[in-house]
């Protein structure tokens, strides 16, 4: 049903952000986005179509949004989204739903992913600090995604991982 562009979602649209454990190249991202789009055009909650959108950025991040003014996603419909992503993970060669990773910009402006303990160790060695750009995959609205998804670690929950430094 109504697949729209991400920028047309209202700021209060519900968002789920998935970070790929490894970068996804153009060929595999085309496979990923085709599978996601095929899911989104038929996505329903309690038999009602969902107005949804997706955004893909930095070879790592998939944001899925639902305009809850028309219909909100239900538990079963969200399970369907996760099922679809798990099915496509093998085809793209990267985990999308595993979680537990910290995403940040590293050398050469590349997006890197580390386990939380490894990011804390990196900070202790001086490889990350409050100015390190990080990505907040816990954001839940389109407005926050647009305004606060990437920001310095000192302005995010990530600052707690720098505290032991």
mmCIF file with all atom_site columns, C-alpha atoms in Angstrom:
data_model
loop_
_atom_site.group_PDB
_atom_site.id
_atom_site.type_symbol
_atom_site.label_atom_id
_atom_site.label_alt_id
_atom_site.label_comp_id
_atom_site.label_asym_id
_atom_site.label_entity_id
_atom_site.label_seq_id
_atom_site.pdbx_PDB_ins_code
_atom_site.Cartn_x
_atom_site.Cartn_y
_atom_site.Cartn_z
_atom_site.occupancy
_atom_site.B_iso_or_equiv
_atom_site.pdbx_formal_charge
_atom_site.auth_seq_id
_atom_site.auth_comp_id
_atom_site.auth_asym_id
_atom_site.auth_atom_id
_atom_site.pdbx_PDB_model_num
ATOM 1   C CA . UNK A 1 1   ? 0.000  0.000   0.000  1.00 0.00 ? 1   UNK A CA 1
ATOM 2   C CA . UNK A 1 2   ? 1.128  3.566   0.443  1.00 0.00 ? 2   UNK A CA 1
ATOM 3   C CA . UNK A 1 3   ? 4.875  3.593   0.140  1.00 0.00 ? 3   UNK A CA 1
ATOM 4   C CA . UNK A 1 4   ? 6.059  7.179   0.371  1.00 0.00 ? 4   UNK A CA 1
ATOM 5   C CA . UNK A 1 5   ? 9.397  8.949   0.496  1.00 0.00 ? 5   UNK A CA 1
ATOM 6   C CA . UNK A 1 6   ? 11.021 9.192   3.893  1.00 0.00 ? 6   UNK A CA 1
ATOM 7   C CA . UNK A 1 7   ? 11.138 12.991  3.806  1.00 0.00 ? 7   UNK A CA 1
ATOM 8   C CA . UNK A 1 8   ? 7.336  13.069  3.512  1.00 0.00 ? 8   UNK A CA 1
ATOM 9   C CA . UNK A 1 9   ? 6.834  11.240  6.820  1.00 0.00 ? 9   UNK A CA 1
ATOM 10  C CA . UNK A 1 10  ? 5.696  13.492  9.671  1.00 0.00 ? 10  UNK A CA 1
ATOM 11  C CA . UNK A 1 11  ? 8.201  14.123  12.447 1.00 0.00 ? 11  UNK A CA 1
ATOM 12  C CA . UNK A 1 12  ? 6.207  11.923  14.836 1.00 0.00 ? 12  UNK A CA 1
ATOM 13  C CA . UNK A 1 13  ? 6.241  8.906   12.489 1.00 0.00 ? 13  UNK A CA 1
ATOM 14  C CA . UNK A 1 14  ? 7.456  5.730   14.233 1.00 0.00 ? 14  UNK A CA 1
ATOM 15  C CA . UNK A 1 15  ? 10.940 4.703   13.080 1.00 0.00 ? 15  UNK A CA 1
ATOM 16  C CA . UNK A 1 16  ? 13.039 1.561   13.413 1.00 0.00 ? 16  UNK A CA 1
ATOM 17  C CA . UNK A 1 17  ? 16.739 1.825   12.571 1.00 0.00 ? 17  UNK A CA 1
ATOM 18  C CA . UNK A 1 18  ? 18.772 -1.190  11.551 1.00 0.00 ? 18  UNK A CA 1
ATOM 19  C CA . UNK A 1 19  ? 22.553 -1.041  11.347 1.00 0.00 ? 19  UNK A CA 1
ATOM 20  C CA . UNK A 1 20  ? 24.417 -3.497  9.130  1.00 0.00 ? 20  UNK A CA 1
ATOM 21  C CA . UNK A 1 21  ? 27.295 -5.198  10.925 1.00 0.00 ? 21  UNK A CA 1
ATOM 22  C CA . UNK A 1 22  ? 29.418 -4.871  7.758  1.00 0.00 ? 22  UNK A CA 1
ATOM 23  C CA . UNK A 1 23  ? 29.141 -2.376  4.899  1.00 0.00 ? 23  UNK A CA 1
ATOM 24  C CA . UNK A 1 24  ? 26.658 -3.346  2.185  1.00 0.00 ? 24  UNK A CA 1
ATOM 25  C CA . UNK A 1 25  ? 27.871 -2.547  -1.333 1.00 0.00 ? 25  UNK A CA 1
ATOM 26  C CA . UNK A 1 26  ? 25.729 -1.146  -4.154 1.00 0.00 ? 26  UNK A CA 1
ATOM 27  C CA . UNK A 1 27  ? 24.869 -4.550  -5.622 1.00 0.00 ? 27  UNK A CA 1
ATOM 28  C CA . UNK A 1 28  ? 23.785 -6.016  -2.284 1.00 0.00 ? 28  UNK A CA 1
ATOM 29  C CA . UNK A 1 29  ? 22.029 -2.831  -1.186 1.00 0.00 ? 29  UNK A CA 1
ATOM 30  C CA . UNK A 1 30  ? 19.921 -3.040  -4.355 1.00 0.00 ? 30  UNK A CA 1
ATOM 31  C CA . UNK A 1 31  ? 18.878 -6.567  -3.289 1.00 0.00 ? 31  UNK A CA 1
ATOM 32  C CA . UNK A 1 32  ? 18.159 -5.373  0.237  1.00 0.00 ? 32  UNK A CA 1
ATOM 33  C CA . UNK A 1 33  ? 16.106 -2.378  -0.840 1.00 0.00 ? 33  UNK A CA 1
ATOM 34  C CA . UNK A 1 34  ? 14.147 -4.406  -3.411 1.00 0.00 ? 34  UNK A CA 1
ATOM 35  C CA . UNK A 1 35  ? 13.177 -6.902  -0.683 1.00 0.00 ? 35  UNK A CA 1
ATOM 36  C CA . UNK A 1 36  ? 12.309 -4.110  1.752  1.00 0.00 ? 36  UNK A CA 1
ATOM 37  C CA . UNK A 1 37  ? 10.245 -2.214  -0.828 1.00 0.00 ? 37  UNK A CA 1
ATOM 38  C CA . UNK A 1 38  ? 8.370  -5.412  -1.773 1.00 0.00 ? 38  UNK A CA 1
ATOM 39  C CA . UNK A 1 39  ? 7.542  -5.895  1.902  1.00 0.00 ? 39  UNK A CA 1
ATOM 40  C CA . UNK A 1 40  ? 6.557  -2.274  2.538  1.00 0.00 ? 40  UNK A CA 1
ATOM 41  C CA . UNK A 1 41  ? 4.120  -2.003  -0.389 1.00 0.00 ? 41  UNK A CA 1
ATOM 42  C CA . UNK A 1 42  ? 2.064  -4.842  1.105  1.00 0.00 ? 42  UNK A CA 1
ATOM 43  C CA . UNK A 1 43  ? 2.699  -4.095  4.818  1.00 0.00 ? 43  UNK A CA 1
ATOM 44  C CA . UNK A 1 44  ? -0.495 -4.137  6.871  1.00 0.00 ? 44  UNK A CA 1
ATOM 45  C CA . UNK A 1 45  ? -1.524 -4.051  10.501 1.00 0.00 ? 45  UNK A CA 1
ATOM 46  C CA . UNK A 1 46  ? -4.784 -5.758  11.408 1.00 0.00 ? 46  UNK A CA 1
ATOM 47  C CA . UNK A 1 47  ? -5.670 -5.836  7.720  1.00 0.00 ? 47  UNK A CA 1
ATOM 48  C CA . UNK A 1 48  ? -5.124 -2.098  7.232  1.00 0.00 ? 48  UNK A CA 1
ATOM 49  C CA . UNK A 1 49  ? -2.364 -0.827  4.918  1.00 0.00 ? 49  UNK A CA 1
ATOM 50  C CA . UNK A 1 50  ? 0.490  1.071   6.547  1.00 0.00 ? 50  UNK A CA 1
ATOM 51  C CA . UNK A 1 51  ? 1.821  4.311   5.090  1.00 0.00 ? 51  UNK A CA 1
ATOM 52  C CA . UNK A 1 52  ? 5.534  3.620   5.258  1.00 0.00 ? 52  UNK A CA 1
ATOM 53  C CA . UNK A 1 53  ? 8.895  4.687   3.922  1.00 0.00 ? 53  UNK A CA 1
ATOM 54  C CA . UNK A 1 54  ? 12.511 3.678   4.119  1.00 0.00 ? 54  UNK A CA 1
ATOM 55  C CA . UNK A 1 55  ? 15.844 5.441   4.039  1.00 0.00 ? 55  UNK A CA 1
ATOM 56  C CA . UNK A 1 56  ? 19.248 3.884   3.296  1.00 0.00 ? 56  UNK A CA 1
ATOM 57  C CA . UNK A 1 57  ? 22.478 5.676   4.109  1.00 0.00 ? 57  UNK A CA 1
ATOM 58  C CA . UNK A 1 58  ? 26.215 5.252   4.566  1.00 0.00 ? 58  UNK A CA 1
ATOM 59  C CA . UNK A 1 59  ? 26.215 1.635   3.289  1.00 0.00 ? 59  UNK A CA 1
ATOM 60  C CA . UNK A 1 60  ? 25.058 0.655   6.796  1.00 0.00 ? 60  UNK A CA 1
ATOM 61  C CA . UNK A 1 61  ? 21.754 2.079   7.939  1.00 0.00 ? 61  UNK A CA 1
ATOM 62  C CA . UNK A 1 62  ? 18.210 1.184   7.031  1.00 0.00 ? 62  UNK A CA 1
ATOM 63  C CA . UNK A 1 63  ? 15.500 3.326   8.592  1.00 0.00 ? 63  UNK A CA 1
ATOM 64  C CA . UNK A 1 64  ? 11.895 2.176   8.270  1.00 0.00 ? 64  UNK A CA 1
ATOM 65  C CA . UNK A 1 65  ? 9.158  4.637   9.147  1.00 0.00 ? 65  UNK A CA 1
ATOM 66  C CA . UNK A 1 66  ? 5.377  4.375   9.580  1.00 0.00 ? 66  UNK A CA 1
ATOM 67  C CA . UNK A 1 67  ? 2.978  7.317   9.581  1.00 0.00 ? 67  UNK A CA 1
ATOM 68  C CA . UNK A 1 68  ? 0.860  6.440   12.594 1.00 0.00 ? 68  UNK A CA 1
ATOM 69  C CA . UNK A 1 69  ? -1.753 9.062   11.704 1.00 0.00 ? 69  UNK A CA 1
ATOM 70  C CA . UNK A 1 70  ? -3.196 6.650   9.157  1.00 0.00 ? 70  UNK A CA 1
ATOM 71  C CA . UNK A 1 71  ? -2.548 3.332   10.946 1.00 0.00 ? 71  UNK A CA 1
ATOM 72  C CA . UNK A 1 72  ? 0.011  2.196   13.513 1.00 0.00 ? 72  UNK A CA 1
ATOM 73  C CA . UNK A 1 73  ? 2.156  -0.890  13.172 1.00 0.00 ? 73  UNK A CA 1
ATOM 74  C CA . UNK A 1 74  ? 1.141  -3.824  15.369 1.00 0.00 ? 74  UNK A CA 1
ATOM 75  C CA . UNK A 1 75  ? 3.305  -6.456  17.019 1.00 0.00 ? 75  UNK A CA 1
ATOM 76  C CA . UNK A 1 76  ? 2.557  -8.985  14.297 1.00 0.00 ? 76  UNK A CA 1
ATOM 77  C CA . UNK A 1 77  ? 3.270  -6.486  11.515 1.00 0.00 ? 77  UNK A CA 1
ATOM 78  C CA . UNK A 1 78  ? 6.596  -5.539  13.127 1.00 0.00 ? 78  UNK A CA 1
ATOM 79  C CA . UNK A 1 79  ? 7.461  -9.230  13.421 1.00 0.00 ? 79  UNK A CA 1
ATOM 80  C CA . UNK A 1 80  ? 6.887  -9.472  9.663  1.00 0.00 ? 80  UNK A CA 1
ATOM 81  C CA . UNK A 1 81  ? 9.369  -6.671  9.061  1.00 0.00 ? 81  UNK A CA 1
ATOM 82  C CA . UNK A 1 82  ? 12.015 -8.403  11.186 1.00 0.00 ? 82  UNK A CA 1
ATOM 83  C CA . UNK A 1 83  ? 11.340 -11.712 9.433  1.00 0.00 ? 83  UNK A CA 1
ATOM 84  C CA . UNK A 1 84  ? 11.855 -10.048 6.049  1.00 0.00 ? 84  UNK A CA 1
ATOM 85  C CA . UNK A 1 85  ? 15.147 -8.498  7.168  1.00 0.00 ? 85  UNK A CA 1
ATOM 86  C CA . UNK A 1 86  ? 16.431 -11.784 8.590  1.00 0.00 ? 86  UNK A CA 1
ATOM 87  C CA . UNK A 1 87  ? 15.620 -13.496 5.293  1.00 0.00 ? 87  UNK A CA 1
ATOM 88  C CA . UNK A 1 88  ? 17.582 -10.955 3.260  1.00 0.00 ? 88  UNK A CA 1
ATOM 89  C CA . UNK A 1 89  ? 20.629 -10.898 5.571  1.00 0.00 ? 89  UNK A CA 1
ATOM 90  C CA . UNK A 1 90  ? 22.265 -13.909 3.905  1.00 0.00 ? 90  UNK A CA 1
ATOM 91  C CA . UNK A 1 91  ? 21.781 -12.434 0.436  1.00 0.00 ? 91  UNK A CA 1
ATOM 92  C CA . UNK A 1 92  ? 23.534 -9.195  1.426  1.00 0.00 ? 92  UNK A CA 1
ATOM 93  C CA . UNK A 1 93  ? 26.230 -10.766 3.594  1.00 0.00 ? 93  UNK A CA 1
ATOM 94  C CA . UNK A 1 94  ? 25.606 -8.692  6.704  1.00 0.00 ? 94  UNK A CA 1
ATOM 95  C CA . UNK A 1 95  ? 23.510 -8.913  9.844  1.00 0.00 ? 95  UNK A CA 1
ATOM 96  C CA . UNK A 1 96  ? 20.866 -6.192  10.189 1.00 0.00 ? 96  UNK A CA 1
ATOM 97  C CA . UNK A 1 97  ? 18.848 -7.239  13.220 1.00 0.00 ? 97  UNK A CA 1
ATOM 98  C CA . UNK A 1 98  ? 21.486 -8.576  15.611 1.00 0.00 ? 98  UNK A CA 1
ATOM 99  C CA . UNK A 1 99  ? 21.931 -5.314  17.525 1.00 0.00 ? 99  UNK A CA 1
ATOM 100 C CA . UNK A 1 100 ? 24.487 -4.647  20.222 1.00 0.00 ? 100 UNK A CA 1
ATOM 101 C CA . UNK A 1 101 ? 26.839 -2.680  17.980 1.00 0.00 ? 101 UNK A CA 1
ATOM 102 C CA . UNK A 1 102 ? 28.096 0.868   18.338 1.00 0.00 ? 102 UNK A CA 1
ATOM 103 C CA . UNK A 1 103 ? 28.320 2.738   15.041 1.00 0.00 ? 103 UNK A CA 1
ATOM 104 C CA . UNK A 1 104 ? 30.675 5.679   14.642 1.00 0.00 ? 104 UNK A CA 1
ATOM 105 C CA . UNK A 1 105 ? 32.705 7.535   12.037 1.00 0.00 ? 105 UNK A CA 1
ATOM 106 C CA . UNK A 1 106 ? 36.259 6.355   12.038 1.00 0.00 ? 106 UNK A CA 1
ATOM 107 C CA . UNK A 1 107 ? 39.347 7.150   9.985  1.00 0.00 ? 107 UNK A CA 1
ATOM 108 C CA . UNK A 1 108 ? 38.639 8.329   6.460  1.00 0.00 ? 108 UNK A CA 1
ATOM 109 C CA . UNK A 1 109 ? 35.072 9.269   7.464  1.00 0.00 ? 109 UNK A CA 1
ATOM 110 C CA . UNK A 1 110 ? 34.060 5.597   7.168  1.00 0.00 ? 110 UNK A CA 1
ATOM 111 C CA . UNK A 1 111 ? 31.262 4.226   9.309  1.00 0.00 ? 111 UNK A CA 1
ATOM 112 C CA . UNK A 1 112 ? 32.622 1.588   11.680 1.00 0.00 ? 112 UNK A CA 1
ATOM 113 C CA . UNK A 1 113 ? 30.838 -0.877  13.941 1.00 0.00 ? 113 UNK A CA 1
ATOM 114 C CA . UNK A 1 114 ? 32.172 -2.331  17.179 1.00 0.00 ? 114 UNK A CA 1
ATOM 115 C CA . UNK A 1 115 ? 30.723 -4.223  20.103 1.00 0.00 ? 115 UNK A CA 1
ATOM 116 C CA . UNK A 1 116 ? 30.117 -1.910  23.075 1.00 0.00 ? 116 UNK A CA 1
ATOM 117 C CA . UNK A 1 117 ? 33.071 -3.325  25.032 1.00 0.00 ? 117 UNK A CA 1
ATOM 118 C CA . UNK A 1 118 ? 35.345 -2.816  22.041 1.00 0.00 ? 118 UNK A CA 1
ATOM 119 C CA . UNK A 1 119 ? 34.162 0.784   21.614 1.00 0.00 ? 119 UNK A CA 1
ATOM 120 C CA . UNK A 1 120 ? 34.857 1.431   25.305 1.00 0.00 ? 120 UNK A CA 1
ATOM 121 C CA . UNK A 1 121 ? 38.339 -0.056  24.870 1.00 0.00 ? 121 UNK A CA 1
ATOM 122 C CA . UNK A 1 122 ? 38.882 2.134   21.797 1.00 0.00 ? 122 UNK A CA 1
ATOM 123 C CA . UNK A 1 123 ? 37.940 5.192   23.867 1.00 0.00 ? 123 UNK A CA 1
ATOM 124 C CA . UNK A 1 124 ? 40.352 4.169   26.644 1.00 0.00 ? 124 UNK A CA 1
ATOM 125 C CA . UNK A 1 125 ? 43.143 3.994   24.057 1.00 0.00 ? 125 UNK A CA 1
ATOM 126 C CA . UNK A 1 126 ? 42.216 7.489   22.811 1.00 0.00 ? 126 UNK A CA 1
ATOM 127 C CA . UNK A 1 127 ? 40.684 6.294   19.533 1.00 0.00 ? 127 UNK A CA 1
ATOM 128 C CA . UNK A 1 128 ? 37.270 7.807   20.351 1.00 0.00 ? 128 UNK A CA 1
ATOM 129 C CA . UNK A 1 129 ? 36.197 10.770  22.435 1.00 0.00 ? 129 UNK A CA 1
ATOM 130 C CA . UNK A 1 130 ? 33.315 13.179  22.880 1.00 0.00 ? 130 UNK A CA 1
ATOM 131 C CA . UNK A 1 131 ? 33.856 14.661  19.430 1.00 0.00 ? 131 UNK A CA 1
ATOM 132 C CA . UNK A 1 132 ? 33.646 11.292  17.657 1.00 0.00 ? 132 UNK A CA 1
ATOM 133 C CA . UNK A 1 133 ? 30.545 11.237  15.435 1.00 0.00 ? 133 UNK A CA 1
ATOM 134 C CA . UNK A 1 134 ? 28.237 8.391   16.505 1.00 0.00 ? 134 UNK A CA 1
ATOM 135 C CA . UNK A 1 135 ? 24.929 7.055   15.202 1.00 0.00 ? 135 UNK A CA 1
ATOM 136 C CA . UNK A 1 136 ? 21.997 6.587   17.568 1.00 0.00 ? 136 UNK A CA 1
ATOM 137 C CA . UNK A 1 137 ? 20.112 3.511   16.358 1.00 0.00 ? 137 UNK A CA 1
ATOM 138 C CA . UNK A 1 138 ? 17.757 3.775   19.372 1.00 0.00 ? 138 UNK A CA 1
ATOM 139 C CA . UNK A 1 139 ? 15.911 6.755   17.877 1.00 0.00 ? 139 UNK A CA 1
ATOM 140 C CA . UNK A 1 140 ? 12.191 6.066   17.401 1.00 0.00 ? 140 UNK A CA 1
ATOM 141 C CA . UNK A 1 141 ? 10.746 9.026   15.458 1.00 0.00 ? 141 UNK A CA 1
ATOM 142 C CA . UNK A 1 142 ? 11.355 10.443  11.993 1.00 0.00 ? 142 UNK A CA 1
ATOM 143 C CA . UNK A 1 143 ? 11.994 13.907  13.434 1.00 0.00 ? 143 UNK A CA 1
ATOM 144 C CA . UNK A 1 144 ? 14.715 12.614  15.740 1.00 0.00 ? 144 UNK A CA 1
ATOM 145 C CA . UNK A 1 145 ? 16.192 10.562  12.906 1.00 0.00 ? 145 UNK A CA 1
ATOM 146 C CA . UNK A 1 146 ? 16.450 13.669  10.746 1.00 0.00 ? 146 UNK A CA 1
ATOM 147 C CA . UNK A 1 147 ? 17.786 15.898  13.541 1.00 0.00 ? 147 UNK A CA 1
ATOM 148 C CA . UNK A 1 148 ? 19.838 13.675  15.859 1.00 0.00 ? 148 UNK A CA 1
ATOM 149 C CA . UNK A 1 149 ? 20.782 10.385  14.222 1.00 0.00 ? 149 UNK A CA 1
ATOM 150 C CA . UNK A 1 150 ? 24.435 11.375  13.739 1.00 0.00 ? 150 UNK A CA 1
ATOM 151 C CA . UNK A 1 151 ? 26.004 13.603  16.358 1.00 0.00 ? 151 UNK A CA 1
ATOM 152 C CA . UNK A 1 152 ? 29.058 13.861  18.615 1.00 0.00 ? 152 UNK A CA 1
ATOM 153 C CA . UNK A 1 153 ? 29.330 11.121  21.237 1.00 0.00 ? 153 UNK A CA 1
ATOM 154 C CA . UNK A 1 154 ? 29.210 13.753  23.992 1.00 0.00 ? 154 UNK A CA 1
ATOM 155 C CA . UNK A 1 155 ? 25.645 14.628  22.897 1.00 0.00 ? 155 UNK A CA 1
ATOM 156 C CA . UNK A 1 156 ? 24.361 11.047  22.832 1.00 0.00 ? 156 UNK A CA 1
ATOM 157 C CA . UNK A 1 157 ? 23.895 8.074   25.136 1.00 0.00 ? 157 UNK A CA 1
ATOM 158 C CA . UNK A 1 158 ? 27.318 6.981   23.815 1.00 0.00 ? 158 UNK A CA 1
ATOM 159 C CA . UNK A 1 159 ? 28.978 9.381   26.289 1.00 0.00 ? 159 UNK A CA 1
ATOM 160 C CA . UNK A 1 160 ? 28.470 6.687   28.960 1.00 0.00 ? 160 UNK A CA 1
ATOM 161 C CA . UNK A 1 161 ? 30.832 4.449   26.961 1.00 0.00 ? 161 UNK A CA 1
ATOM 162 C CA . UNK A 1 162 ? 33.501 7.161   27.160 1.00 0.00 ? 162 UNK A CA 1
ATOM 163 C CA . UNK A 1 163 ? 33.145 7.652   30.931 1.00 0.00 ? 163 UNK A CA 1
ATOM 164 C CA . UNK A 1 164 ? 35.735 5.065   31.914 1.00 0.00 ? 164 UNK A CA 1
ATOM 165 C CA . UNK A 1 165 ? 38.342 6.986   29.960 1.00 0.00 ? 165 UNK A CA 1
#
